[in-house]
Short mmCIF file of C-alpha atoms in Angstrom, two decimals:
data_model
loop_
_atom_site.label_atom_id
_atom_site.label_comp_id
_atom_site.label_asym_id
_atom_site.label_seq_id
_atom_site.Cartn_x
_atom_site.Cartn_y
_atom_site.Cartn_z
CA GLY A 1 2.76 -13.12 -7.29
CA ASN A 2 6.26 -11.59 -7.30
CA THR A 3 6.59 -11.90 -11.08
CA TRP A 4 4.08 -12.04 -13.88
CA THR A 5 4.35 -13.10 -17.52
CA LEU A 6 1.92 -12.04 -20.22
CA ARG A 7 0.27 -15.17 -21.58
CA GLY A 8 -2.10 -13.69 -24.16
CA GLY A 9 -4.58 -10.91 -24.74
CA ILE A 10 -7.87 -9.90 -26.26
CA VAL A 11 -7.97 -6.91 -28.61
CA HIS A 12 -10.83 -4.65 -29.73
CA PRO A 13 -10.53 -1.28 -31.57
CA GLY A 14 -12.33 0.58 -28.78
CA GLY A 15 -10.64 -1.38 -26.02
CA ILE A 16 -12.13 -3.81 -23.57
CA LEU A 17 -12.96 -3.14 -19.96
CA GLU A 18 -13.57 -5.38 -16.97
CA PRO A 19 -13.40 -8.80 -18.64
CA MET A 20 -14.82 -11.84 -16.89
CA VAL A 21 -13.56 -15.28 -17.91
CA LEU A 22 -14.86 -18.75 -17.10
CA GLU A 23 -13.79 -22.20 -18.16
CA LYS A 24 -16.41 -24.18 -20.02
CA LYS A 25 -16.75 -27.90 -19.33
CA ASP A 26 -14.84 -28.69 -22.55
CA GLY A 27 -11.85 -26.61 -21.34
CA THR A 28 -12.53 -23.60 -23.58
CA LEU A 29 -12.04 -20.23 -21.88
CA TRP A 30 -14.97 -17.88 -22.54
CA ALA A 31 -14.53 -14.17 -21.91
CA LEU A 32 -17.37 -11.68 -21.75
CA VAL A 33 -16.23 -8.07 -21.72
CA ARG A 34 -17.57 -4.57 -21.47
CA LEU A 35 -16.58 -2.96 -24.74
CA GLY A 36 -14.95 0.44 -24.90
CA SER A 37 -16.01 2.97 -27.47
CA THR A 38 -14.64 3.29 -30.97
CA GLN A 39 -15.76 6.88 -31.49
CA ASN A 40 -16.84 9.95 -29.53
CA ASN A 41 -16.66 8.10 -26.19
CA VAL A 42 -19.96 6.38 -26.96
CA ASP A 43 -20.40 2.69 -26.29
CA ASP A 44 -21.01 0.94 -29.58
CA GLY A 45 -21.30 -2.73 -28.77
CA GLY A 46 -22.13 -3.12 -25.11
CA VAL A 47 -20.90 -6.69 -24.51
CA GLY A 48 -18.35 -8.64 -26.51
CA GLN A 49 -17.10 -12.21 -26.32
CA SER A 50 -13.90 -14.05 -27.13
CA PHE A 51 -12.76 -17.67 -26.75
CA SER A 52 -9.46 -19.42 -26.14
CA THR A 53 -8.83 -23.12 -26.68
CA ASP A 54 -5.14 -23.04 -25.67
CA ARG A 55 -5.46 -21.97 -22.02
CA GLY A 56 -5.37 -18.24 -22.85
CA LYS A 57 -2.33 -18.01 -25.14
CA THR A 58 -4.46 -16.92 -28.10
CA TRP A 59 -8.01 -15.57 -28.26
CA SER A 60 -10.59 -15.39 -31.03
CA PRO A 61 -11.44 -11.93 -32.41
CA ILE A 62 -14.01 -10.11 -30.28
CA GLU A 63 -17.56 -10.72 -31.39
CA ASP A 64 -19.90 -7.88 -30.51
CA HIS A 65 -23.59 -7.06 -30.97
CA LEU A 66 -24.40 -10.42 -29.38
CA PRO A 67 -27.91 -11.85 -29.13
CA HIS A 68 -30.07 -11.25 -26.09
CA PRO A 69 -29.39 -11.58 -23.21
CA LEU A 70 -25.67 -10.98 -23.86
CA ILE A 71 -26.22 -7.24 -24.08
CA GLY A 72 -25.56 -4.27 -21.87
CA VAL A 73 -24.74 -0.62 -21.71
CA HIS A 74 -21.42 0.99 -20.85
CA SER A 75 -21.26 -0.72 -17.46
CA ARG A 76 -19.57 -3.70 -15.85
CA LEU A 77 -21.25 -7.09 -16.09
CA TYR A 78 -20.94 -10.23 -14.00
CA PHE A 79 -20.36 -13.65 -15.57
CA GLY A 80 -19.58 -16.85 -13.70
CA ARG A 81 -20.44 -20.39 -12.73
CA LEU A 82 -22.66 -21.26 -9.76
CA ASN A 83 -22.16 -24.16 -7.35
CA SER A 84 -24.63 -26.27 -9.39
CA GLY A 85 -22.57 -25.84 -12.55
CA ALA A 86 -25.09 -23.47 -14.15
CA LEU A 87 -23.82 -20.20 -15.65
CA ILE A 88 -25.03 -16.83 -14.38
CA PHE A 89 -24.86 -13.56 -16.30
CA VAL A 90 -25.87 -10.26 -14.67
CA THR A 91 -26.24 -7.16 -16.82
CA ASN A 92 -28.40 -4.14 -17.51
CA ASP A 93 -31.09 -5.63 -19.74
CA SER A 94 -31.05 -2.51 -21.88
CA ASN A 95 -29.04 -1.24 -24.83
CA ARG A 96 -29.43 2.43 -23.88
CA LEU A 97 -29.59 3.05 -20.12
CA ARG A 98 -28.30 1.63 -16.88
CA ARG A 99 -31.60 0.09 -15.88
CA ASN A 100 -33.24 -3.34 -15.63
CA LEU A 101 -30.40 -5.03 -13.77
CA THR A 102 -31.19 -8.69 -14.42
CA ALA A 103 -29.68 -12.08 -13.56
CA PHE A 104 -29.84 -14.68 -16.36
CA LEU A 105 -29.27 -18.41 -15.89
CA SER A 106 -28.03 -21.02 -18.38
CA GLU A 107 -27.96 -24.76 -17.72
CA ASP A 108 -26.44 -25.68 -21.11
CA GLU A 109 -23.06 -23.89 -21.01
CA GLY A 110 -24.47 -20.64 -22.40
CA LYS A 111 -26.24 -21.97 -25.48
CA THR A 112 -29.55 -20.69 -24.11
CA TRP A 113 -30.52 -18.41 -21.22
CA PRO A 114 -34.15 -19.35 -20.52
CA TYR A 115 -34.35 -18.03 -16.96
CA SER A 116 -34.14 -14.47 -15.66
CA LEU A 117 -34.78 -12.47 -12.52
CA MET A 118 -35.18 -8.68 -12.62
CA LEU A 119 -33.29 -7.20 -9.69
CA ASP A 120 -33.57 -3.44 -10.21
CA ALA A 121 -35.78 -1.80 -12.85
CA ARG A 122 -35.23 1.80 -11.75
CA ASP A 123 -33.65 4.60 -13.77
CA GLY A 124 -31.31 6.93 -11.93
CA LEU A 125 -31.79 10.65 -11.59
CA GLY A 126 -28.88 11.27 -13.93
CA ALA A 127 -25.19 11.98 -13.75
CA ILE A 128 -23.63 15.30 -12.80
CA ASP A 129 -24.33 16.64 -16.30
CA GLY A 130 -27.99 15.52 -16.08
CA SER A 131 -27.65 12.58 -18.47
CA LYS A 132 -28.85 9.13 -17.49
CA TYR A 133 -25.86 7.50 -19.13
CA MET A 134 -23.87 7.07 -15.90
CA SER A 135 -26.78 6.63 -13.51
CA GLY A 136 -28.95 3.70 -12.50
CA PRO A 137 -27.95 0.19 -11.36
CA SER A 138 -24.40 -0.79 -12.31
CA TYR A 139 -21.25 -2.72 -11.42
CA PRO A 140 -22.77 -5.99 -10.18
CA ASP A 141 -20.66 -8.55 -8.35
CA LEU A 142 -21.66 -11.72 -6.55
CA VAL A 143 -20.69 -14.59 -4.35
CA GLN A 144 -22.60 -17.78 -3.68
CA ALA A 145 -22.78 -19.28 -0.21
CA PRO A 146 -22.40 -23.04 0.32
CA ASP A 147 -26.15 -23.22 1.08
CA GLY A 148 -26.93 -21.93 -2.45
CA ARG A 149 -27.90 -18.36 -1.59
CA ILE A 150 -26.55 -15.82 -4.08
CA PHE A 151 -25.44 -12.46 -2.69
CA LEU A 152 -25.36 -9.81 -5.42
CA GLY A 153 -24.19 -6.28 -4.72
CA TRP A 154 -24.26 -3.28 -7.05
CA ASP A 155 -24.23 0.47 -6.95
CA PHE A 156 -27.12 2.71 -7.91
CA GLY A 157 -26.83 6.33 -9.04
CA ARG A 158 -23.29 7.00 -7.92
CA TYR A 159 -23.63 10.76 -8.50
CA ASN A 160 -27.08 11.45 -7.07
CA GLU A 161 -28.64 8.56 -5.16
CA LYS A 162 -25.23 7.21 -4.03
CA GLU A 163 -26.63 3.83 -3.00
CA MET A 164 -25.08 0.42 -2.54
CA ARG A 165 -27.68 -2.32 -3.01
CA LEU A 166 -27.76 -6.01 -2.07
CA SER A 167 -30.07 -8.78 -3.24
CA ILE A 168 -30.07 -12.27 -1.79
CA PHE A 169 -31.67 -14.90 -4.00
CA THR A 170 -31.33 -18.48 -5.25
CA GLU A 171 -31.26 -20.34 -8.57
CA GLU A 172 -34.88 -21.28 -7.88
CA ASP A 173 -35.76 -17.57 -7.77
CA ILE A 174 -34.13 -17.04 -11.18
CA LYS A 175 -35.98 -20.04 -12.62
CA ALA A 176 -39.29 -18.77 -11.19
CA GLY A 177 -38.63 -15.22 -12.42
CA SER A 178 -39.49 -13.86 -8.95
CA PHE A 179 -38.32 -14.02 -5.37
CA VAL A 180 -39.90 -17.28 -4.16
CA SER A 181 -37.23 -18.41 -1.68
#
């Protein structure tokens, strides 16, 4: 870690924030990113994606306005691979507000996302200026224990409620669409 060399980069007119990259089984790198704004500090696209087939030297142009569930508001997302090999994507299942924090599961390398588990459906009280844009559930991150339990943390209402939340669930819960474990 003493020296670093730039290998490649992903570009979008409004900028990209908080990218998450995973390697697909065919070796392709798949990046999902929170898109910055292209005008008036308003989030235009929510989530974007880009691919690299040369180990990150070059990346495809950002695709935005992706199909459900690859959506989100101006907030960080989580994207990764679980111990089973399935992909997990956690986002605000909304195009307008930080609400409906949901975990989605794909067993076919992201072609389809047939399973979901709602983790937090609440709206926040609003940001300092009273808007709901910066309130509600946001910034999910997770780890999976060797026994399969998924520990997902996120913040809720950082200006008013000031909560840190934790859900513990399994792939079976996501497939059932409710906490059955």
